[in-house]
Amino acid sequence: MASEHGEVVTTIDYIQHHLQNMTYGKLPAGYVRADGTVMESSGWTLAHSSTEAQSMGMQAFHLDTLGWGIVLGVIVLFIFHRVAKTASVDTPRGLQSFVELLVEFIDGMVKELFHFKSNFVAPLALTVFSWVFMMNLMDLIPVDWLPHAAQVATGDAHLFFKVVPTTDPNATMGMAFTVFGLMIFFSIREKGLWGFIKELTCHPFFAPKDKWFLNIILVPFNVILEVSGLLAKPLSLGLRLFGNMYAAEVIFILIALTYSAGLFLGLLGGLMQLSWLIFHILVVPLQAFIFMVLTVVYMGMAFDNHDEAH
Amino acid sequence: MNINYTIFGQSLTFLIFVFFCMKYVWPALIGVMAEREKRIAEGLDAANRADKDLVLAQKDATKRIAAAKEQAAKIVEQANQRATSIVEESKETAKVEGERIKAGAHAEIDREISQAREELRGKVSSLALSGAEKILGTSIDISSHNAMLDKLASEL
């Protein structure tokens, strides 16, 4: 890069700052902080730099991810709850017809993908879809608005504030592993522990009774195949959503960089942001939809009792 | 981008939201929608029934009108027949009456003719006598010539 060294650093800083969550975690005693002070005793504190957040390791919370997640979920569920409470059987109006449209859409989807009796899967799908949609939707707000507002409000110019929870792998993997846990729970509940184990060991290859000794070779093979297949489900579920939203966020941040690079590039950046935004309007519901559909499909697999014959 | 406790926080939030949705949102909304669906289905059913009823009523009405028309035509025909028969009857009666009157008249005429003949018969002998007296210039004894006179009268 031809420009002077300092500007490169600030550009990298800008990007890094935007990709750092507001981390509240535990630092060990004697830790040298970003401003040079030393932690006298180990304790919980807000991270002032990415390095500090890194050092906190597992013992930390992303306040922005959790906070926005809860706020958005509560907004959605509050609206749903109010509609459900005041819903009339007669002509639905306004918000009620919108919510009913959504419920009907989800219900149809679940009926199509999930052929078992459960009063859990449809509400799960509705929650997943609406919540992920809301979290993704935060991506459409220009990247600097809310972080800047938070910085002004708190008076801390270095406050980390990421407003899109789905660009945090903690959020997406948290949801994906919850889905995974539910899968295992329903698998064992529907097929029994033995049935679940059989599903992992006797599929897809199983020798008939008269050649039972072949199973000694086949079972380990099946276990490797099935367990990796099982584990791939939550990983792909969570990483797909995270990857899509994170990449989009990075592109928004890169586009936002052009605003500080003169009038021409700024205008070009505006145009790029608009087009990326319009494209993103498609991605936001699509990713929420994919997450919902896969959740329902995985639930269907968990309920599926296909190896009754063995 | 570190994995930390946030992942558990998000899991817990997720489960709470799902539970809330399952308990307080989904059943109420689905219930309302099912209720409405039922109501609409019933309404459509009723409309269908009403339609069928209308068709049936229309059929019934057409049938009744046709029957009434038929009956009216029959009555008119009957009336016509009756009228013709009355005319025929009256013609017949008139003819018979005419015949009867004619026969009566004939009888009267016959009776009058015979009466006139009787009268004439009564008078013919005296007339013949007076004529003969005039011719002969003498009187004639009635009793002597009675037989001849009676013969003359019977010839009339």
Short mmCIF file of N, CA, C and O in Angstrom, two decimals, chain A residues 53-54 57-62 66 70 73-74 77 80-81 88-90 92 96 99-100 103-104 107 119-120 122-124 126-128 131 170-171 173-174 178 242, chain B residues 1-40:
data_model
loop_
_atom_site.label_atom_id
_atom_site.label_comp_id
_atom_site.label_asym_id
_atom_site.label_seq_id
_atom_site.Cartn_x
_atom_site.Cartn_y
_atom_site.Cartn_z
N ALA A 53 -9.50 -9.32 25.38
CA ALA A 53 -10.63 -10.23 25.18
C ALA A 53 -10.11 -11.64 24.92
O ALA A 53 -10.66 -12.62 25.42
N GLN A 54 -9.03 -11.70 24.13
CA GLN A 54 -8.42 -12.99 23.81
C GLN A 54 -7.93 -13.67 25.08
O GLN A 54 -8.10 -14.86 25.29
N GLY A 57 -10.19 -15.67 27.42
CA GLY A 57 -10.46 -17.07 27.05
C GLY A 57 -11.91 -17.44 27.22
O GLY A 57 -12.81 -16.68 26.83
N MET A 58 -12.13 -18.57 27.81
CA MET A 58 -13.49 -19.10 27.94
C MET A 58 -14.31 -18.30 28.94
O MET A 58 -15.52 -18.19 28.82
N GLN A 59 -13.61 -17.73 29.95
CA GLN A 59 -14.35 -17.10 31.04
C GLN A 59 -14.74 -15.66 30.69
O GLN A 59 -14.24 -14.70 31.27
N ALA A 60 -15.68 -15.54 29.73
CA ALA A 60 -16.09 -14.20 29.34
C ALA A 60 -17.47 -14.27 28.70
O ALA A 60 -17.90 -15.31 28.21
N PHE A 61 -18.14 -13.16 28.72
CA PHE A 61 -19.44 -13.03 28.05
C PHE A 61 -19.37 -11.89 27.05
O PHE A 61 -18.76 -10.86 27.32
N HIS A 62 -20.01 -12.11 25.91
CA HIS A 62 -20.16 -11.00 24.96
C HIS A 62 -21.46 -10.29 25.29
O HIS A 62 -22.54 -10.75 24.93
N LEU A 66 -25.28 -11.10 23.65
CA LEU A 66 -26.36 -11.57 24.52
C LEU A 66 -27.45 -10.52 24.66
O LEU A 66 -28.64 -10.82 24.56
N ILE A 70 -31.19 -10.96 23.38
CA ILE A 70 -32.33 -10.97 24.31
C ILE A 70 -33.33 -9.88 23.93
O ILE A 70 -34.53 -10.11 23.86
N GLY A 73 -35.17 -10.88 20.75
CA GLY A 73 -36.07 -12.00 21.02
C GLY A 73 -37.27 -11.55 21.83
O GLY A 73 -38.40 -11.95 21.55
N VAL A 74 -37.02 -10.70 22.83
CA VAL A 74 -38.12 -10.23 23.67
C VAL A 74 -39.08 -9.38 22.85
O VAL A 74 -40.30 -9.52 22.97
N LEU A 77 -41.10 -11.84 20.68
CA LEU A 77 -42.02 -12.66 21.46
C LEU A 77 -43.10 -11.81 22.12
O LEU A 77 -44.23 -12.26 22.28
N PHE A 80 -45.61 -11.21 19.42
CA PHE A 80 -46.37 -12.46 19.20
C PHE A 80 -47.35 -12.70 20.35
O PHE A 80 -48.51 -13.05 20.11
N HIS A 81 -46.85 -12.49 21.56
CA HIS A 81 -47.68 -12.78 22.72
C HIS A 81 -48.89 -11.85 22.76
O HIS A 81 -50.01 -12.27 23.03
N SER A 88 -58.47 -12.29 17.44
CA SER A 88 -59.90 -12.55 17.32
C SER A 88 -60.14 -13.55 16.20
O SER A 88 -59.39 -13.62 15.23
N VAL A 89 -61.20 -14.32 16.39
CA VAL A 89 -61.53 -15.33 15.39
C VAL A 89 -62.10 -14.67 14.13
O VAL A 89 -61.97 -15.18 13.03
N ASP A 90 -62.70 -13.49 14.34
CA ASP A 90 -63.25 -12.78 13.17
C ASP A 90 -62.11 -12.23 12.32
O ASP A 90 -60.96 -12.56 12.54
N PRO A 92 -59.06 -10.99 10.84
CA PRO A 92 -57.82 -10.50 11.44
C PRO A 92 -57.38 -9.21 10.76
O PRO A 92 -57.56 -9.04 9.56
N GLN A 96 -52.08 -8.67 13.46
CA GLN A 96 -52.55 -10.05 13.63
C GLN A 96 -52.46 -10.83 12.32
O GLN A 96 -52.03 -11.98 12.29
N VAL A 99 -48.80 -11.69 11.65
CA VAL A 99 -48.31 -12.77 12.50
C VAL A 99 -48.94 -14.10 12.09
O VAL A 99 -48.28 -15.14 12.05
N GLU A 100 -50.22 -14.05 11.75
CA GLU A 100 -50.89 -15.28 11.33
C GLU A 100 -50.31 -15.80 10.02
O GLU A 100 -50.17 -17.00 9.82
N VAL A 103 -47.18 -17.51 11.02
CA VAL A 103 -47.48 -18.77 11.71
C VAL A 103 -47.96 -19.81 10.70
O VAL A 103 -47.54 -20.97 10.73
N GLU A 104 -48.78 -19.39 9.77
CA GLU A 104 -49.30 -20.32 8.78
C GLU A 104 -48.18 -20.84 7.88
O GLU A 104 -48.11 -22.03 7.56
N ASP A 107 -46.13 -23.21 9.93
CA ASP A 107 -46.91 -24.42 10.17
C ASP A 107 -46.91 -25.30 8.91
O ASP A 107 -46.72 -26.52 9.00
N ASN A 119 -45.81 -31.13 19.71
CA ASN A 119 -46.25 -29.74 19.86
C ASN A 119 -45.06 -28.85 20.21
O ASN A 119 -45.21 -27.75 20.69
N PHE A 120 -43.86 -29.38 19.96
CA PHE A 120 -42.66 -28.62 20.27
C PHE A 120 -41.99 -28.06 19.02
O PHE A 120 -41.48 -26.94 19.02
N ALA A 122 -43.02 -27.09 15.96
CA ALA A 122 -43.54 -25.91 15.26
C ALA A 122 -43.20 -24.61 16.01
O ALA A 122 -42.69 -23.67 15.40
N PRO A 123 -43.45 -24.54 17.33
CA PRO A 123 -43.02 -23.33 18.05
C PRO A 123 -41.51 -23.13 17.98
O PRO A 123 -41.04 -21.99 17.90
N LEU A 124 -40.76 -24.23 18.00
CA LEU A 124 -39.30 -24.13 17.86
C LEU A 124 -38.95 -23.47 16.53
O LEU A 124 -38.13 -22.55 16.48
N LEU A 126 -40.84 -21.54 14.68
CA LEU A 126 -41.26 -20.13 14.67
C LEU A 126 -40.25 -19.27 15.43
O LEU A 126 -39.84 -18.20 14.96
N THR A 127 -39.82 -19.75 16.59
CA THR A 127 -38.86 -19.00 17.38
C THR A 127 -37.55 -18.85 16.61
O THR A 127 -36.99 -17.75 16.52
N VAL A 128 -37.06 -19.96 16.06
CA VAL A 128 -35.80 -19.92 15.33
C VAL A 128 -35.90 -18.92 14.19
O VAL A 128 -35.05 -18.04 14.04
N TRP A 131 -36.48 -15.18 15.44
CA TRP A 131 -35.37 -14.64 16.22
C TRP A 131 -34.14 -14.45 15.32
O TRP A 131 -33.50 -13.40 15.34
N ASN A 170 -20.46 -17.43 18.82
CA ASN A 170 -21.07 -17.88 20.07
C ASN A 170 -22.59 -17.99 19.94
O ASN A 170 -23.20 -18.92 20.44
N ALA A 171 -23.17 -17.00 19.26
CA ALA A 171 -24.63 -17.00 19.12
C ALA A 171 -25.08 -18.13 18.21
O ALA A 171 -25.97 -18.91 18.56
N MET A 173 -23.41 -20.82 17.11
CA MET A 173 -23.07 -22.16 17.58
C MET A 173 -23.87 -22.50 18.83
O MET A 173 -24.21 -23.65 19.05
N GLY A 174 -24.15 -21.50 19.64
CA GLY A 174 -25.01 -21.74 20.80
C GLY A 174 -26.34 -22.29 20.38
O GLY A 174 -26.84 -23.27 20.95
N THR A 178 -27.70 -26.16 20.75
CA THR A 178 -28.97 -26.40 21.43
C THR A 178 -29.84 -27.30 20.57
O THR A 178 -30.46 -28.25 21.07
N PHE A 242 -23.25 -18.21 10.71
CA PHE A 242 -22.18 -17.31 11.13
C PHE A 242 -21.39 -16.81 9.92
O PHE A 242 -21.16 -15.62 9.76
N MET B 1 -13.96 -12.70 18.41
CA MET B 1 -14.44 -13.93 17.77
C MET B 1 -14.07 -15.15 18.59
O MET B 1 -13.81 -16.20 18.06
N ASN B 2 -13.97 -14.94 19.93
CA ASN B 2 -13.61 -16.09 20.76
C ASN B 2 -14.85 -16.84 21.18
O ASN B 2 -15.90 -16.25 21.39
N ILE B 3 -14.68 -18.15 21.30
CA ILE B 3 -15.77 -18.93 21.88
C ILE B 3 -15.62 -18.84 23.41
O ILE B 3 -14.55 -19.09 23.94
N ASN B 4 -16.69 -18.41 24.06
CA ASN B 4 -16.65 -18.31 25.52
C ASN B 4 -18.03 -18.61 26.09
O ASN B 4 -18.87 -19.19 25.41
N TYR B 5 -18.24 -18.19 27.32
CA TYR B 5 -19.50 -18.50 28.00
C TYR B 5 -20.74 -17.98 27.26
O TYR B 5 -21.85 -18.42 27.51
N THR B 6 -20.52 -17.03 26.36
CA THR B 6 -21.63 -16.49 25.59
C THR B 6 -22.46 -17.60 24.95
O THR B 6 -23.68 -17.52 24.86
N ILE B 7 -21.75 -18.65 24.54
CA ILE B 7 -22.41 -19.76 23.85
C ILE B 7 -23.47 -20.39 24.76
O ILE B 7 -24.57 -20.72 24.31
N PHE B 8 -23.18 -20.50 26.06
CA PHE B 8 -24.15 -21.07 26.99
C PHE B 8 -25.29 -20.09 27.24
O PHE B 8 -26.45 -20.47 27.33
N GLY B 9 -24.88 -18.81 27.34
CA GLY B 9 -25.91 -17.78 27.53
C GLY B 9 -26.90 -17.80 26.38
O GLY B 9 -28.12 -17.77 26.58
N GLN B 10 -26.36 -17.89 25.17
CA GLN B 10 -27.22 -17.89 23.99
C GLN B 10 -28.12 -19.14 23.98
O GLN B 10 -29.30 -19.06 23.68
N SER B 11 -27.55 -20.29 24.36
CA SER B 11 -28.32 -21.53 24.43
C SER B 11 -29.48 -21.40 25.38
O SER B 11 -30.62 -21.75 25.07
N LEU B 12 -29.16 -20.86 26.57
CA LEU B 12 -30.19 -20.72 27.60
C LEU B 12 -31.29 -19.78 27.12
O LEU B 12 -32.49 -20.08 27.23
N THR B 13 -30.88 -18.63 26.55
CA THR B 13 -31.85 -17.67 26.03
C THR B 13 -32.74 -18.34 25.00
O THR B 13 -33.97 -18.19 25.02
N PHE B 14 -32.10 -19.09 24.13
CA PHE B 14 -32.81 -19.78 23.06
C PHE B 14 -33.87 -20.71 23.64
O PHE B 14 -35.04 -20.67 23.25
N LEU B 15 -33.46 -21.53 24.61
CA LEU B 15 -34.40 -22.48 25.20
C LEU B 15 -35.56 -21.77 25.88
O LEU B 15 -36.72 -22.19 25.76
N ILE B 16 -35.25 -20.68 26.56
CA ILE B 16 -36.31 -19.93 27.25
C ILE B 16 -37.30 -19.36 26.22
O ILE B 16 -38.51 -19.47 26.38
N PHE B 17 -36.76 -18.80 25.15
CA PHE B 17 -37.62 -18.24 24.10
C PHE B 17 -38.51 -19.32 23.50
O PHE B 17 -39.70 -19.13 23.30
N VAL B 18 -37.89 -20.48 23.20
CA VAL B 18 -38.67 -21.57 22.60
C VAL B 18 -39.77 -22.02 23.55
O VAL B 18 -40.92 -22.21 23.14
N PHE B 19 -39.42 -22.14 24.81
CA PHE B 19 -40.40 -22.57 25.79
C PHE B 19 -41.55 -21.57 25.87
O PHE B 19 -42.73 -21.94 25.85
N PHE B 20 -41.19 -20.29 25.91
CA PHE B 20 -42.22 -19.23 25.98
C PHE B 20 -43.13 -19.32 24.76
O PHE B 20 -44.36 -19.27 24.87
N CYS B 21 -42.50 -19.47 23.61
CA CYS B 21 -43.27 -19.53 22.36
C CYS B 21 -44.21 -20.74 22.37
O CYS B 21 -45.36 -20.65 21.98
N MET B 22 -43.70 -21.87 22.87
CA MET B 22 -44.49 -23.09 22.88
C MET B 22 -45.66 -22.97 23.86
O MET B 22 -46.72 -23.53 23.63
N LYS B 23 -45.43 -22.22 24.94
CA LYS B 23 -46.42 -22.16 26.01
C LYS B 23 -47.46 -21.08 25.75
O LYS B 23 -48.65 -21.29 25.94
N TYR B 24 -47.01 -19.89 25.34
CA TYR B 24 -47.91 -18.74 25.34
C TYR B 24 -48.22 -18.16 23.97
O TYR B 24 -49.08 -17.31 23.85
N VAL B 25 -47.49 -18.59 22.94
CA VAL B 25 -47.71 -17.95 21.63
C VAL B 25 -48.38 -18.92 20.66
O VAL B 25 -49.47 -18.68 20.16
N TRP B 26 -47.70 -20.03 20.42
CA TRP B 26 -48.13 -20.93 19.34
C TRP B 26 -49.54 -21.49 19.56
O TRP B 26 -50.38 -21.38 18.65
N PRO B 27 -49.85 -22.09 20.71
CA PRO B 27 -51.17 -22.71 20.84
C PRO B 27 -52.30 -21.71 20.66
O PRO B 27 -53.29 -22.01 19.99
N ALA B 28 -52.12 -20.50 21.22
CA ALA B 28 -53.19 -19.50 21.12
C ALA B 28 -53.43 -19.13 19.66
O ALA B 28 -54.58 -19.11 19.20
N LEU B 29 -52.34 -18.85 18.94
CA LEU B 29 -52.49 -18.42 17.54
C LEU B 29 -53.07 -19.53 16.69
O LEU B 29 -54.02 -19.32 15.92
N ILE B 30 -52.54 -20.75 16.86
CA ILE B 30 -53.03 -21.87 16.06
C ILE B 30 -54.50 -22.15 16.39
O ILE B 30 -55.31 -22.44 15.51
N GLY B 31 -54.83 -22.00 17.69
CA GLY B 31 -56.22 -22.22 18.11
C GLY B 31 -57.17 -21.25 17.42
O GLY B 31 -58.19 -21.66 16.86
N VAL B 32 -56.78 -19.98 17.44
CA VAL B 32 -57.62 -18.95 16.81
C VAL B 32 -57.79 -19.26 15.32
O VAL B 32 -58.88 -19.19 14.76
N MET B 33 -56.66 -19.63 14.69
CA MET B 33 -56.72 -19.87 13.24
C MET B 33 -57.57 -21.10 12.91
O MET B 33 -58.34 -21.10 11.95
N ALA B 34 -57.42 -22.14 13.75
CA ALA B 34 -58.22 -23.36 13.51
C ALA B 34 -59.71 -23.05 13.69
O ALA B 34 -60.54 -23.51 12.90
N GLU B 35 -59.98 -22.24 14.73
CA GLU B 35 -61.38 -21.88 15.00
C GLU B 35 -61.97 -21.14 13.79
O GLU B 35 -63.08 -21.42 13.34
N ARG B 36 -61.17 -20.20 13.26
CA ARG B 36 -61.66 -19.42 12.12
C ARG B 36 -61.86 -20.33 10.90
O ARG B 36 -62.86 -20.22 10.19
N GLU B 37 -60.90 -21.23 10.73
CA GLU B 37 -61.00 -22.16 9.60
C GLU B 37 -62.30 -22.95 9.68
O GLU B 37 -63.00 -23.12 8.69
N LYS B 38 -62.58 -23.41 10.91
CA LYS B 38 -63.80 -24.19 11.12
C LYS B 38 -65.03 -23.35 10.77
O LYS B 38 -65.95 -23.80 10.10
N ARG B 39 -64.98 -22.10 11.26
CA ARG B 39 -66.13 -21.22 11.03
C ARG B 39 -66.35 -20.97 9.54
O ARG B 39 -67.47 -21.02 9.05
N ILE B 40 -65.24 -20.73 8.85
CA ILE B 40 -65.34 -20.47 7.41
C ILE B 40 -65.88 -21.71 6.70
O ILE B 40 -66.76 -21.63 5.84
#
